[in-house]
């Protein structure tokens, strides 16, 4: 085979350079008796609702790698612009990268037009990109925000189709969440009512869908203000152990004790804090 | 059971358009499915392409939305260059060019309908594969199979706008009753020289027929 000239690739696109190598690996790995790591997906329940003053977006916080929970508290509500946020279901990497790309392009667009971006613009950019990749980018999104034309809510599917609706749900837990919405949604709700409805819809997904779990994040977007409530509801707090396997000092009698100090020089001491946000 | 994001989002659909003297009547159901789950039960499949030109979309939701957006752009640009409202035939040909060129990649069945000064009300059908033909009445989508007989027996030329609206609503209701992939509400629109009148017939207000 000839060499692959990387300089000829387009800038800022999804490169399929590893495709040949991956298919080869997949074929050979089966012979060895093991399997390739599954892509990290967000099993997910995400939803959104339009209420009197704006939109409320909600999401669970579980990220799965096959049948194992990879992240118990991941953030699925992504920033697009100061007045627009987007929940993402499907392949975690795809939702993360897609929302970041469109957020970046939308900021440039906003600087060019000298206006606050519109939700319809973000919708167009997302749907045109996803359609271009013909569904291979597994990103199912709930896009919501408030702009000069009022509050708007869109659901965007991996193949590039979109629906503009007053309430939407996506992800593996979407049926459970939709059941709650279809029962209790009313147009022009008050903020507290809308937040409670979204919270209950996500909870339905968390407790009835294996792919969704942990906490409930909410994002309330109104004209001029965004409340990013993470977590809004810790629906699954880790239990406190009632007993302890540790033995207390003195359980075992000590006969003799000998201390030998090691001759060590302290060269450098530094503290690195871990980012737990 | 959860909707797989791998199942494409389709407007399985029943869509219809009828010409009358002075305009056209178009109609569609409102169901979009992902596998067996109804992703949107109030879809608007009657998409404006220009002031007096609409298209009815059936097939893959992503494909038809992308095609409609592209044709709207092309037609808008063409109309500005022409400094005149565009012809329905032009819009239909733009759809045909796109649907024929990319026929292997697309799954789109589209009916283009509208009014223009040259030929009045016109209906053009662009089914999957990219054929283009003008018809006085046209139906499309998975639900259309069930109403060909009804259309053939009940259609007569020279109907008024109200008769066309009634005819379309009846046909769509019959199709929605028999086709699992069609349902929800009936969306209608009447396009004439003076403008556009949109209406919705909710589920409980649909015309009823004999049911066993």
GROMACS .gro file of C-alpha atoms in nm, chain B residues 68-212:
model
  145
  345UNK     CA    1  -3.596   2.107   0.131
  346UNK     CA    2  -3.346   2.344   0.298
  347UNK     CA    3  -3.112   2.323  -0.002
  348UNK     CA    4  -3.392   2.378  -0.257
  349UNK     CA    5  -3.537   2.670  -0.054
  350UNK     CA    6  -3.198   2.836  -0.069
  351UNK     CA    7  -3.151   2.774  -0.441
  352UNK     CA    8  -3.505   2.890  -0.525
  353UNK     CA    9  -3.476   3.203  -0.307
  354UNK     CA   10  -3.152   3.296  -0.481
  355UNK     CA   11  -3.302   3.228  -0.824
  356UNK     CA   12  -3.612   3.437  -0.744
  357UNK     CA   13  -3.395   3.735  -0.638
  358UNK     CA   14  -3.194   3.709  -0.959
  359UNK     CA   15  -3.514   3.687  -1.163
  360UNK     CA   16  -3.681   3.968  -0.962
  361UNK     CA   17  -4.004   3.769  -0.992
  362UNK     CA   18  -4.184   3.501  -0.790
  363UNK     CA   19  -4.044   3.164  -0.906
  364UNK     CA   20  -4.239   2.905  -1.106
  365UNK     CA   21  -4.363   2.585  -0.942
  366UNK     CA   22  -4.206   2.395  -1.230
  367UNK     CA   23  -3.867   2.545  -1.141
  368UNK     CA   24  -3.898   2.432  -0.780
  369UNK     CA   25  -4.005   2.086  -0.893
  370UNK     CA   26  -3.707   2.061  -1.126
  371UNK     CA   27  -3.466   2.162  -0.850
  372UNK     CA   28  -3.607   1.882  -0.635
  373UNK     CA   29  -3.580   1.639  -0.925
  374UNK     CA   30  -3.217   1.730  -0.999
  375UNK     CA   31  -3.115   1.669  -0.639
  376UNK     CA   32  -3.323   1.353  -0.592
  377UNK     CA   33  -3.205   1.200  -0.921
  378UNK     CA   34  -2.836   1.286  -0.882
  379UNK     CA   35  -2.818   1.139  -0.531
  380UNK     CA   36  -3.081   0.869  -0.587
  381UNK     CA   37  -2.862   0.589  -0.440
  382UNK     CA   38  -2.794   0.779  -0.118
  383UNK     CA   39  -3.135   0.935  -0.057
  384UNK     CA   40  -3.468   0.800   0.062
  385UNK     CA   41  -3.709   1.081  -0.026
  386UNK     CA   42  -4.055   1.092  -0.182
  387UNK     CA   43  -4.164   1.451  -0.236
  388UNK     CA   44  -4.475   1.623  -0.378
  389UNK     CA   45  -4.419   1.984  -0.488
  390UNK     CA   46  -4.729   2.201  -0.513
  391UNK     CA   47  -4.806   2.571  -0.543
  392UNK     CA   48  -4.940   2.860  -0.746
  393UNK     CA   49  -4.767   3.077  -1.001
  394UNK     CA   50  -4.882   3.339  -1.253
  395UNK     CA   51  -4.799   3.138  -1.564
  396UNK     CA   52  -4.986   2.814  -1.506
  397UNK     CA   53  -5.193   2.870  -1.187
  398UNK     CA   54  -5.220   2.582  -0.941
  399UNK     CA   55  -4.985   2.290  -1.015
  400UNK     CA   56  -4.890   1.960  -0.849
  401UNK     CA   57  -4.565   1.783  -0.939
  402UNK     CA   58  -4.464   1.451  -0.790
  403UNK     CA   59  -4.096   1.351  -0.739
  404UNK     CA   60  -4.103   0.994  -0.602
  405UNK     CA   61  -3.798   0.790  -0.492
  406UNK     CA   62  -3.562   0.751  -0.783
  407UNK     CA   63  -3.602   1.107  -0.907
  408UNK     CA   64  -3.881   1.097  -1.166
  409UNK     CA   65  -4.076   1.419  -1.224
  410UNK     CA   66  -4.432   1.430  -1.351
  411UNK     CA   67  -4.718   1.677  -1.321
  412UNK     CA   68  -5.049   1.532  -1.201
  413UNK     CA   69  -5.387   1.691  -1.117
  414UNK     CA   70  -5.396   1.483  -0.798
  415UNK     CA   71  -5.108   1.301  -0.632
  416UNK     CA   72  -5.061   1.089  -0.319
  417UNK     CA   73  -4.743   0.962  -0.157
  418UNK     CA   74  -4.594   0.785   0.143
  419UNK     CA   75  -4.659   0.442   0.291
  420UNK     CA   76  -5.028   0.521   0.354
  421UNK     CA   77  -5.095   0.612  -0.007
  422UNK     CA   78  -5.127   0.244  -0.110
  423UNK     CA   79  -5.454   0.221   0.082
  424UNK     CA   80  -5.627   0.513  -0.087
  425UNK     CA   81  -5.553   0.479  -0.459
  426UNK     CA   82  -5.896   0.321  -0.507
  427UNK     CA   83  -6.067   0.598  -0.312
  428UNK     CA   84  -5.881   0.868  -0.511
  429UNK     CA   85  -5.957   0.707  -0.847
  430UNK     CA   86  -6.327   0.672  -0.773
  431UNK     CA   87  -6.394   1.000  -0.592
  432UNK     CA   88  -6.179   1.249  -0.786
  433UNK     CA   89  -6.347   1.465  -1.046
  434UNK     CA   90  -6.196   1.762  -1.227
  435UNK     CA   91  -6.340   2.109  -1.172
  436UNK     CA   92  -6.374   2.083  -0.792
  437UNK     CA   93  -6.382   2.399  -0.583
  438UNK     CA   94  -6.134   2.476  -0.307
  439UNK     CA   95  -6.374   2.359  -0.034
  440UNK     CA   96  -6.449   2.034  -0.220
  441UNK     CA   97  -6.075   1.973  -0.256
  442UNK     CA   98  -6.016   2.033   0.116
  443UNK     CA   99  -6.296   1.790   0.201
  444UNK     CA  100  -6.164   1.531  -0.048
  445UNK     CA  101  -5.809   1.556   0.090
  446UNK     CA  102  -5.921   1.533   0.453
  447UNK     CA  103  -6.134   1.226   0.377
  448UNK     CA  104  -5.854   1.051   0.188
  449UNK     CA  105  -5.595   1.119   0.458
  450UNK     CA  106  -5.832   1.004   0.734
  451UNK     CA  107  -5.889   0.675   0.553
  452UNK     CA  108  -5.517   0.621   0.502
  453UNK     CA  109  -5.436   0.704   0.866
  454UNK     CA  110  -5.698   0.456   0.979
  455UNK     CA  111  -5.539   0.170   0.785
  456UNK     CA  112  -5.166   0.254   0.785
  457UNK     CA  113  -4.980   0.204   1.113
  458UNK     CA  114  -4.706   0.444   1.006
  459UNK     CA  115  -4.952   0.732   0.951
  460UNK     CA  116  -5.150   0.907   1.220
  461UNK     CA  117  -5.180   1.203   1.455
  462UNK     CA  118  -5.352   1.509   1.309
  463UNK     CA  119  -5.433   1.610   0.951
  464UNK     CA  120  -5.252   1.923   0.838
  465UNK     CA  121  -5.403   2.101   0.538
  466UNK     CA  122  -5.304   2.406   0.337
  467UNK     CA  123  -5.471   2.585   0.046
  468UNK     CA  124  -5.239   2.793  -0.174
  469UNK     CA  125  -5.385   3.053  -0.409
  470UNK     CA  126  -5.277   3.380  -0.570
  471UNK     CA  127  -5.395   3.579  -0.269
  472UNK     CA  128  -5.206   3.370  -0.017
  473UNK     CA  129  -5.207   3.068   0.200
  474UNK     CA  130  -5.459   2.921   0.446
  475UNK     CA  131  -5.334   2.656   0.687
  476UNK     CA  132  -5.560   2.440   0.899
  477UNK     CA  133  -5.536   2.144   1.134
  478UNK     CA  134  -5.792   1.870   1.195
  479UNK     CA  135  -5.732   1.714   1.537
  480UNK     CA  136  -5.770   1.341   1.600
  481UNK     CA  137  -6.119   1.355   1.744
  482UNK     CA  138  -6.247   1.582   1.467
  483UNK     CA  139  -6.138   1.356   1.178
  484UNK     CA  140  -6.407   1.242   0.933
  485UNK     CA  141  -6.533   0.897   1.033
  486UNK     CA  142  -6.615   0.606   0.807
  487UNK     CA  143  -6.740   0.254   0.852
  488UNK     CA  144  -6.513   0.048   1.077
  489UNK     CA  145  -6.573  -0.322   1.130
   0.00000   0.00000   0.00000
